[in-house]
Every structure is written in structure tokens, then in C-alpha cells.
XYZ file of N, CA and C in Angstrom:
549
model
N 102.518 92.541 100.226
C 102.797 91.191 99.789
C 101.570 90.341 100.054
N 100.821 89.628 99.027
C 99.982 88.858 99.324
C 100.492 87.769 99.804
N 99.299 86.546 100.292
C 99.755 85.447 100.904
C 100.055 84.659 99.851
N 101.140 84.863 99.353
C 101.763 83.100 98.417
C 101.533 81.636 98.601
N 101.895 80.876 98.225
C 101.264 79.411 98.739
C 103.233 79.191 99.152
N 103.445 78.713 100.029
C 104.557 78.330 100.425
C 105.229 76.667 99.743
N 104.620 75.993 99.707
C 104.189 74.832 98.786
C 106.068 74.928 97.840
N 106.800 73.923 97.407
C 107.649 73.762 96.827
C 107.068 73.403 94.956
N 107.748 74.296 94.321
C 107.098 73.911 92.894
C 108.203 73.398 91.868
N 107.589 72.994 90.902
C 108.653 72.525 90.044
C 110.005 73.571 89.464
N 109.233 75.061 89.706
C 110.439 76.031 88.951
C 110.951 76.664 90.056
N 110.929 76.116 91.611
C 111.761 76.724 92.581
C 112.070 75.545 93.441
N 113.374 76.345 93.883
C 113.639 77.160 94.417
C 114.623 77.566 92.840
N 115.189 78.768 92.380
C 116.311 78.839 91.485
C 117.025 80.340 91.595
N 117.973 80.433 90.869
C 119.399 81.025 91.471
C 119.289 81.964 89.549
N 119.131 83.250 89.678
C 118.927 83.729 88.262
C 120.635 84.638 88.233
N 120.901 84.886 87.007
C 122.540 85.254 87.039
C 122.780 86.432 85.792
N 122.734 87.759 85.762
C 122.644 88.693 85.213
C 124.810 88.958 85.120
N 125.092 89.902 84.217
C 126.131 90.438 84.359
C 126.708 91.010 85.384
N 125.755 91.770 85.949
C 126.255 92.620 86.923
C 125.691 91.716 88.823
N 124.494 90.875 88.208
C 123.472 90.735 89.527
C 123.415 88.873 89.639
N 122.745 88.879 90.874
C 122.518 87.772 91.313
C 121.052 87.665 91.892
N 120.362 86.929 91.367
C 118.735 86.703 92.097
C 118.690 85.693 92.203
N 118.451 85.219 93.661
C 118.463 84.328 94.554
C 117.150 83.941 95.593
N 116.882 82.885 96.102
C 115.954 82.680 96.942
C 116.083 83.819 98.447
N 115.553 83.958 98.972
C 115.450 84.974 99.986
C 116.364 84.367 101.300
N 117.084 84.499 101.892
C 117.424 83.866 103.018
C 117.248 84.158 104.714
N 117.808 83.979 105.405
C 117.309 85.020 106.375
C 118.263 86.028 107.461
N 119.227 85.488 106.133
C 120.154 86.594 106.624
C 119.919 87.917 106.232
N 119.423 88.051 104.580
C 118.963 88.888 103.811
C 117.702 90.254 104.598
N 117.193 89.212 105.836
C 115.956 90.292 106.388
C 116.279 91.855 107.209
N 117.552 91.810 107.203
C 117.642 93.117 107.691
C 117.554 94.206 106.746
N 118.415 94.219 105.261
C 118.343 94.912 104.020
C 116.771 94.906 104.189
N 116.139 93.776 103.531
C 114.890 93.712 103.378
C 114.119 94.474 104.243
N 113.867 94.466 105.527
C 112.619 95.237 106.428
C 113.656 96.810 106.149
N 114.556 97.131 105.967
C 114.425 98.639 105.295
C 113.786 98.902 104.459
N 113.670 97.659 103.488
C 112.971 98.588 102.031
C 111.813 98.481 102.902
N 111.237 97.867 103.830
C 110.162 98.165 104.176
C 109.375 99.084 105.267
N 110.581 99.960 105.320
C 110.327 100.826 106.159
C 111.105 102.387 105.997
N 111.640 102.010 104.767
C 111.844 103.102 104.376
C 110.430 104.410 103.397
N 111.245 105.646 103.954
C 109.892 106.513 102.849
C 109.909 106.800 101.449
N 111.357 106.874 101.003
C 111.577 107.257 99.625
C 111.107 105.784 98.700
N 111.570 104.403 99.462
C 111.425 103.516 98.577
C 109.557 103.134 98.770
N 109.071 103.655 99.484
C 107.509 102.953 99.931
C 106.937 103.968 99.545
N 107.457 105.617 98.933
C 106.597 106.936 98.279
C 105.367 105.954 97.928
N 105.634 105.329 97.062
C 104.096 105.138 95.737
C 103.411 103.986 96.598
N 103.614 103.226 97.869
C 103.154 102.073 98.100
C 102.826 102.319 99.168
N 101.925 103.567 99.408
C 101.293 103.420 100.996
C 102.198 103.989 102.176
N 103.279 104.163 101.977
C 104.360 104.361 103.053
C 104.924 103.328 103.471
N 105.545 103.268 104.794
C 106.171 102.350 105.202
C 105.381 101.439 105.625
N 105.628 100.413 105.969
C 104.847 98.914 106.369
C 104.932 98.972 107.895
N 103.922 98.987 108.369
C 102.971 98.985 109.390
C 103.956 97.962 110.380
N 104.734 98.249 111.774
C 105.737 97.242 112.584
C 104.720 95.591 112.594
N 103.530 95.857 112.385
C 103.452 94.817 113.183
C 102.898 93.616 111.814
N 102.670 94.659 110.573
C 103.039 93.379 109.449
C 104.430 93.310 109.431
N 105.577 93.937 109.590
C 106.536 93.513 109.242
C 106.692 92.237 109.964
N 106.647 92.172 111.162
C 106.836 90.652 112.329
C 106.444 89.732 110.982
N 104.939 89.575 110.550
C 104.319 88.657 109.866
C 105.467 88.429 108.140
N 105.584 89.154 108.052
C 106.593 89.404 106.521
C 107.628 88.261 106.657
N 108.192 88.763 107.706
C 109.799 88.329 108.217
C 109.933 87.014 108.460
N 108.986 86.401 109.073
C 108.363 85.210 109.597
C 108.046 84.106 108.142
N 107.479 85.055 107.116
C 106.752 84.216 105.756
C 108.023 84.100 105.122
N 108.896 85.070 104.656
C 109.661 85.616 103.555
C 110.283 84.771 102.694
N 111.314 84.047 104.102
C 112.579 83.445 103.594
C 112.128 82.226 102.839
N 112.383 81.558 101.468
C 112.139 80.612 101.074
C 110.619 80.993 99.945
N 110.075 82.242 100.416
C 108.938 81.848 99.358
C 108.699 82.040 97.733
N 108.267 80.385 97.384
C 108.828 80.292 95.808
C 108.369 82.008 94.818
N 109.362 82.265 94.294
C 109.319 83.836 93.944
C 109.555 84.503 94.252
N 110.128 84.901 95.451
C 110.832 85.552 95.672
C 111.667 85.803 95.778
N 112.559 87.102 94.756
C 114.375 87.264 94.824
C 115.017 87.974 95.808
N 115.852 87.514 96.484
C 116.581 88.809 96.507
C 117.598 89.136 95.546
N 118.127 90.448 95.330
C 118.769 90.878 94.555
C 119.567 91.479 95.085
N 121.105 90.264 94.635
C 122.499 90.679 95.385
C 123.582 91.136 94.501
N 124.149 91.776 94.906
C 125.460 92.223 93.578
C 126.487 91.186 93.213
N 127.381 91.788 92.201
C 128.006 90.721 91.587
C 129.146 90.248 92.433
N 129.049 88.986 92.533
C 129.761 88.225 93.872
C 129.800 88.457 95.335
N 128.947 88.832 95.440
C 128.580 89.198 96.987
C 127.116 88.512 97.716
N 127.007 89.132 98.740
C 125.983 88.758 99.325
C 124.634 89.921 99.683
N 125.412 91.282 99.333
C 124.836 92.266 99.789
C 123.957 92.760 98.805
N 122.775 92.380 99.747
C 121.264 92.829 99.409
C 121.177 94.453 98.801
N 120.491 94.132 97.714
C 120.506 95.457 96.673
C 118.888 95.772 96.899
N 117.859 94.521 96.977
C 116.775 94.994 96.792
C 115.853 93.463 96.359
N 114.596 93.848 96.120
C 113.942 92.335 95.788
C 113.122 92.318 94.605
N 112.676 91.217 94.176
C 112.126 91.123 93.187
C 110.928 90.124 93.389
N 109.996 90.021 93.007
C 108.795 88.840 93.377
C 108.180 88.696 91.984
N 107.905 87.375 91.612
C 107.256 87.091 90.453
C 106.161 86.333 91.010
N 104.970 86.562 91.034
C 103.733 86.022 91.713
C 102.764 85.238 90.739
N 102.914 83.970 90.094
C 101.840 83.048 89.636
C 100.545 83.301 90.149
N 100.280 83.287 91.357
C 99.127 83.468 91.775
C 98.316 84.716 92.427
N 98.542 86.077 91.389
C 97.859 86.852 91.166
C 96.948 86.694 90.943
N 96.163 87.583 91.837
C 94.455 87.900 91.122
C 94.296 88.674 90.273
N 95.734 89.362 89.221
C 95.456 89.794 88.228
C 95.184 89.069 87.170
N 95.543 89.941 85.408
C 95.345 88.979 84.290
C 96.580 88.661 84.136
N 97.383 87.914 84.553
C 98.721 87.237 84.749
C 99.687 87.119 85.654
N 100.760 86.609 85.634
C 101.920 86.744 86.881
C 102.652 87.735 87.050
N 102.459 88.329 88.175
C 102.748 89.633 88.453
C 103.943 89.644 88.307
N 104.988 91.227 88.285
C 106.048 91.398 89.151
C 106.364 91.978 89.831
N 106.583 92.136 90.785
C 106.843 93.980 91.626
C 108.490 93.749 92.164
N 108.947 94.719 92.970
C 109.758 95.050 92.940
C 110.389 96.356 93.812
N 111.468 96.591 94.716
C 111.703 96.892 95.596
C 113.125 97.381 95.413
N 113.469 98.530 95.575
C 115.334 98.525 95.332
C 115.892 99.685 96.595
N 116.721 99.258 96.919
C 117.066 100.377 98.323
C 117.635 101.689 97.490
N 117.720 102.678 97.835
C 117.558 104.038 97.150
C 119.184 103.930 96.599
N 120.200 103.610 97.317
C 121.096 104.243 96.741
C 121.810 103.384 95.573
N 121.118 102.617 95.049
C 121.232 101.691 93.823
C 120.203 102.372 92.986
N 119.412 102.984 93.576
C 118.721 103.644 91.916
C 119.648 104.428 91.094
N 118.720 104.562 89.615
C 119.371 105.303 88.549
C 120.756 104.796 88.058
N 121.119 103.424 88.404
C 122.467 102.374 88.198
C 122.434 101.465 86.813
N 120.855 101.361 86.234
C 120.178 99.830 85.596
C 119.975 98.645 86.545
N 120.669 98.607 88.142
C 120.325 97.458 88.885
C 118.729 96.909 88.573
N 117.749 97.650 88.528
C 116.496 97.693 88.770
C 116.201 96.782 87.345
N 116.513 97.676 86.429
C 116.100 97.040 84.984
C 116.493 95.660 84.432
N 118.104 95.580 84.909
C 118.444 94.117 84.766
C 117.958 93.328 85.179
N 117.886 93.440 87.295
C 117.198 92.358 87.780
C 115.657 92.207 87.614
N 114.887 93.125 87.316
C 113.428 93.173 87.295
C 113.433 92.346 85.190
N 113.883 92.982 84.211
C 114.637 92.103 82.938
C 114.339 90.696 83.177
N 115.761 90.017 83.506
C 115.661 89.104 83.907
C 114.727 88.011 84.558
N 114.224 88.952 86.054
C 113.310 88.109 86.464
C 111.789 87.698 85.481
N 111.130 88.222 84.973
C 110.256 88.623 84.067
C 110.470 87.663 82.826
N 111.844 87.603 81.967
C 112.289 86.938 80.974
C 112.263 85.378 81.390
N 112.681 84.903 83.263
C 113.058 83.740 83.440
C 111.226 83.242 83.753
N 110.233 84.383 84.108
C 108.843 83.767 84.098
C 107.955 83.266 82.928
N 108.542 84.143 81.980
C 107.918 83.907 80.739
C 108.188 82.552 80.384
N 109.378 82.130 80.611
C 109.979 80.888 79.766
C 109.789 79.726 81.114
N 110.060 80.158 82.100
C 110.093 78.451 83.534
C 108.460 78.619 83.887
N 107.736 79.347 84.386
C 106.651 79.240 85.333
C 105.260 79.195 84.240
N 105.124 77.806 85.144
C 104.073 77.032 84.378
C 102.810 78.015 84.330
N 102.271 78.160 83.102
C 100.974 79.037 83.187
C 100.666 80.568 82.820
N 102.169 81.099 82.618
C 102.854 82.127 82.460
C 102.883 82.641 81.110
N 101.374 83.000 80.657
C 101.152 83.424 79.142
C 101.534 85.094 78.938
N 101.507 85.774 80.154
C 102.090 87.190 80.425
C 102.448 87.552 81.408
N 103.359 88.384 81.980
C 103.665 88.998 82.882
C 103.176 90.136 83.096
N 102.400 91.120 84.376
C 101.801 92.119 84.100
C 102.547 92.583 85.671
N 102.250 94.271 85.397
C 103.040 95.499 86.707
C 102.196 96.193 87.195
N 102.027 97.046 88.277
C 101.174 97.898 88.053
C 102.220 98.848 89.196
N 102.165 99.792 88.732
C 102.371 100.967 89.263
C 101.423 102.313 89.279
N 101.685 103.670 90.190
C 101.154 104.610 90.088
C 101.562 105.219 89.164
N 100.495 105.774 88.197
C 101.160 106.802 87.200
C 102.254 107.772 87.458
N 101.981 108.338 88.754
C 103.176 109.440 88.605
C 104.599 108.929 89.349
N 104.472 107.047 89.485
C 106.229 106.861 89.373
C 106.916 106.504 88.230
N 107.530 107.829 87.666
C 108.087 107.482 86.646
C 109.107 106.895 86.717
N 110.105 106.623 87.782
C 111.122 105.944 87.508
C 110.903 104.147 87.535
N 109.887 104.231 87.866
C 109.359 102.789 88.122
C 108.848 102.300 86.303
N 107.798 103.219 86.159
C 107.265 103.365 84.371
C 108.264 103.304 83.102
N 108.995 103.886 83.364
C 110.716 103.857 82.609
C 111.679 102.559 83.015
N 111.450 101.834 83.797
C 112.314 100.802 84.250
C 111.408 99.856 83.525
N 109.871 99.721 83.304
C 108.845 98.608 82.949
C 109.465 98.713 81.473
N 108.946 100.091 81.042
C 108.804 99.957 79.560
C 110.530 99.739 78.817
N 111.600 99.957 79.754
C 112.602 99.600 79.422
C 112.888 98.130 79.367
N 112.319 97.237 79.602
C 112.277 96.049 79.557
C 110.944 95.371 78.512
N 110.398 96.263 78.004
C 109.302 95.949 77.030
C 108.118 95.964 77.633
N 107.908 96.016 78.250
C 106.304 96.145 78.745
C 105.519 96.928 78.179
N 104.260 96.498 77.828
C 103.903 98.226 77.169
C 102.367 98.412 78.228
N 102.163 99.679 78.099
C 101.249 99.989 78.975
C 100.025 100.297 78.490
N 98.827 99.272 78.959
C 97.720 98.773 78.483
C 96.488 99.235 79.124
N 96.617 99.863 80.547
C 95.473 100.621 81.507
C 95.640 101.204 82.440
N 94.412 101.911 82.253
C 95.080 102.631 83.882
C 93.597 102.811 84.336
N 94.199 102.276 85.904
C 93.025 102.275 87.398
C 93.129 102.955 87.983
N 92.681 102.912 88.767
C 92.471 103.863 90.563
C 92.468 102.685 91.607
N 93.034 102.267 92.487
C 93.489 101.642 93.666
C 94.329 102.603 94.616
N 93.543 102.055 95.483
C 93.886 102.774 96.619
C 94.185 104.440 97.197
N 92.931 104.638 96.232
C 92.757 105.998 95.830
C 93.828 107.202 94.818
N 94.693 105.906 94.523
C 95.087 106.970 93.287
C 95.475 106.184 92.327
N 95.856 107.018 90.667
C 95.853 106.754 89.541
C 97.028 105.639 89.551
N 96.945 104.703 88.647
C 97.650 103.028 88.546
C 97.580 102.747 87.332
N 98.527 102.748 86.739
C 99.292 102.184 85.288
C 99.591 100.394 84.796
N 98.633 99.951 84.296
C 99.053 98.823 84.286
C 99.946 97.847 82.542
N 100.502 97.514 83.347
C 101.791 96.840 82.072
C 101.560 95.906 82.032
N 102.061 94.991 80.305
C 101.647 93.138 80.625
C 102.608 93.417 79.719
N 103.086 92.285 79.634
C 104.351 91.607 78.430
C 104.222 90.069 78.180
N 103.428 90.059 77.111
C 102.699 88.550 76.685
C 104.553 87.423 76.202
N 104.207 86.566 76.866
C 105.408 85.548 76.283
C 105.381 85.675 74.855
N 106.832 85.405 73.921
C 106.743 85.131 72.885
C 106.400 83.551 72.202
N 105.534 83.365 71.527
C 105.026 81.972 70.826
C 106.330 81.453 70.370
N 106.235 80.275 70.800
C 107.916 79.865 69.695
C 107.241 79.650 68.417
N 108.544 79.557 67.604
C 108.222 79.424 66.177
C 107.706 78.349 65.536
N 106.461 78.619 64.485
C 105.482 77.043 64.252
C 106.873 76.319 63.651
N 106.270 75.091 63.854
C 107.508 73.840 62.945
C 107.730 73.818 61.268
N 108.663 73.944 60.933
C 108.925 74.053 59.904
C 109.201 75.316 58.682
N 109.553 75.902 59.986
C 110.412 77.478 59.878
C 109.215 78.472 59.141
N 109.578 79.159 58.315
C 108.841 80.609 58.113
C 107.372 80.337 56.427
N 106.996 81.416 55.820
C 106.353 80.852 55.004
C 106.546 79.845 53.653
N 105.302 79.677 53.307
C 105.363 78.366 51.957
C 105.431 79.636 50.903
């Protein structure tokens, strides 16, 4: 997790509302779910492993409240499924998204809806937000199949952190010029 600006903005704090899901500001009740995904191995495979005890202290401390960040709770509940982050202030070529889901919600669509959603609500609220871009390791496919299931299409691929990285963007759609279609 990079350092976010904590700073209150015009498109947060907000409450996103899927069929099945709920994405919500982070709270701090939410941090126990949360420091699993961050310390778990199956969900941290492609991301280095688990997170180091003594960033987690620092994580836990930042988390709650920062604009963009979801958690992702099920339908009418409170119980943490997993997270979602939409980051304006990437040092990529747009606002990131990444994304986090505790294992035994994979292979459900949880992932696709709430990661969907979040992505759809950046394109259209967050100021500046001409694309949304992902990056994953090539060989997570379930991660690559969840992007391109939501439209992303995949535009490059790097090397970070010593291995191969897939990168996705999904440009906002232009609204339509005034005065509807051709002369």
C-alpha cells in the first residue's frame, strides 16, 4: 500500500452497493479480516508474501478512513469479504485498482462485482480519472480473468520485482457529443 494523502476529498468518504455486496469506507472494526489478507500465503502468492509484522502495525494505524479504500462486506452484513483500493494518486498512467479477497470467497464473482463496481464508480466520481489501470503478475490468472471480466484489456507487460507483470487500463467512456448521433 502506498502512502495515500489522508486529506478528505470531494468523492469520499462513499458507501458503493452491488447486488450481492457492499463497499464501504474501511472501519476499524474491519482490521482483523483485513491484517489476514495480510498475512495470509495463498492470498499474498503473487504479492511478495505476507506483509512483514512490523508494516502491518503501520497499515493498521493508516487504514481506517483512507479516501479509497473499500472494504468489501456481504449482502447485509458486516462481514469482511476482502478490500478494494482505487488510488488517484498513482505513479502509474492512471488510477489504480488493486484488490484483496480472503480465499474462501474466491471463484464466487465476489471479486468481479466488487472490483466491477469499484472501477465503474472511478471512472464516473474521481476527479481526473481518464482510466483506470491493474497490474498483476502474469501467471495470476485468476486475478487476469477477474480484470478482463470487467473489461480491461491488457496493454503491457513488465518485470517488477523480479517477475513478469501484466498491465490493464480501462479508459472512461466519452459521453455522447450534443446533439445525438450523425448529420
Amino acid at each position: 500500500m502506498n502512502s495515500t494523502p489522508r486529506t478528505r476529498t470531494s468523492w469520499w468518504p462513499v458507501t458503493l452497493r452491488t447486488p450481492r455486496l457492499t463497499l464501504r469506507p474501511v472501519i476499524a472494526e474491519d482490521l482483523p479480516p483485513i491484517e489476514r489478507l495480510w498475512r495470509d500465503e495463498d492470498v499474498r502468492r503473487y504479492l511478495g508474501g505476507p506483509v512483514e509484522e512490523s508494516k502491518i502495525v503501520t497499515r493498521r494505524a493508516r487504514l481506517a478512513g483512507t479516501p479509497g479504500v473499500f472494504t468489501i462486506a456481504g449482502p447485509g452484513t458486516d462481514e469482511v469479504l476482502g478490500l478494494v483500493t482505487i488510488d488517484p494518486w498513482s505513479a502509474r498512467e492512471g488510477t489504480e485498482v488493486s484488490y484483496l479477497l480472503l480465499p474462501e470467497h474466491w471463484g464466487r464473482g465476489v471479486g468481479r462485482e466488487a472490483v466491477g463496481a469499484a472501477v465503474d464508480w472511478a471512472l464516473r466520481s474521481v476527479p481526473g480519472t481518464a482510466q483506470v489501470v491493474a497490474v498483476t503478475q502474469a501467471t495470476n490468472r485468476m486475478s487476469r480473468r477477474l480484470l478482463e471480466g470487467i473489461g480491461m484489456q491488457l496493454v503491457d507487460r513488465i518485470v517488477e520485482y523480479g517477475e513478469q507483470q501484466t498491465v490493464y487500463r480501462r479508459p472512461a467512456v466519452p459521453a455522447p457529443a450534443a446533439g445525438g448521433g450523425p448529420a
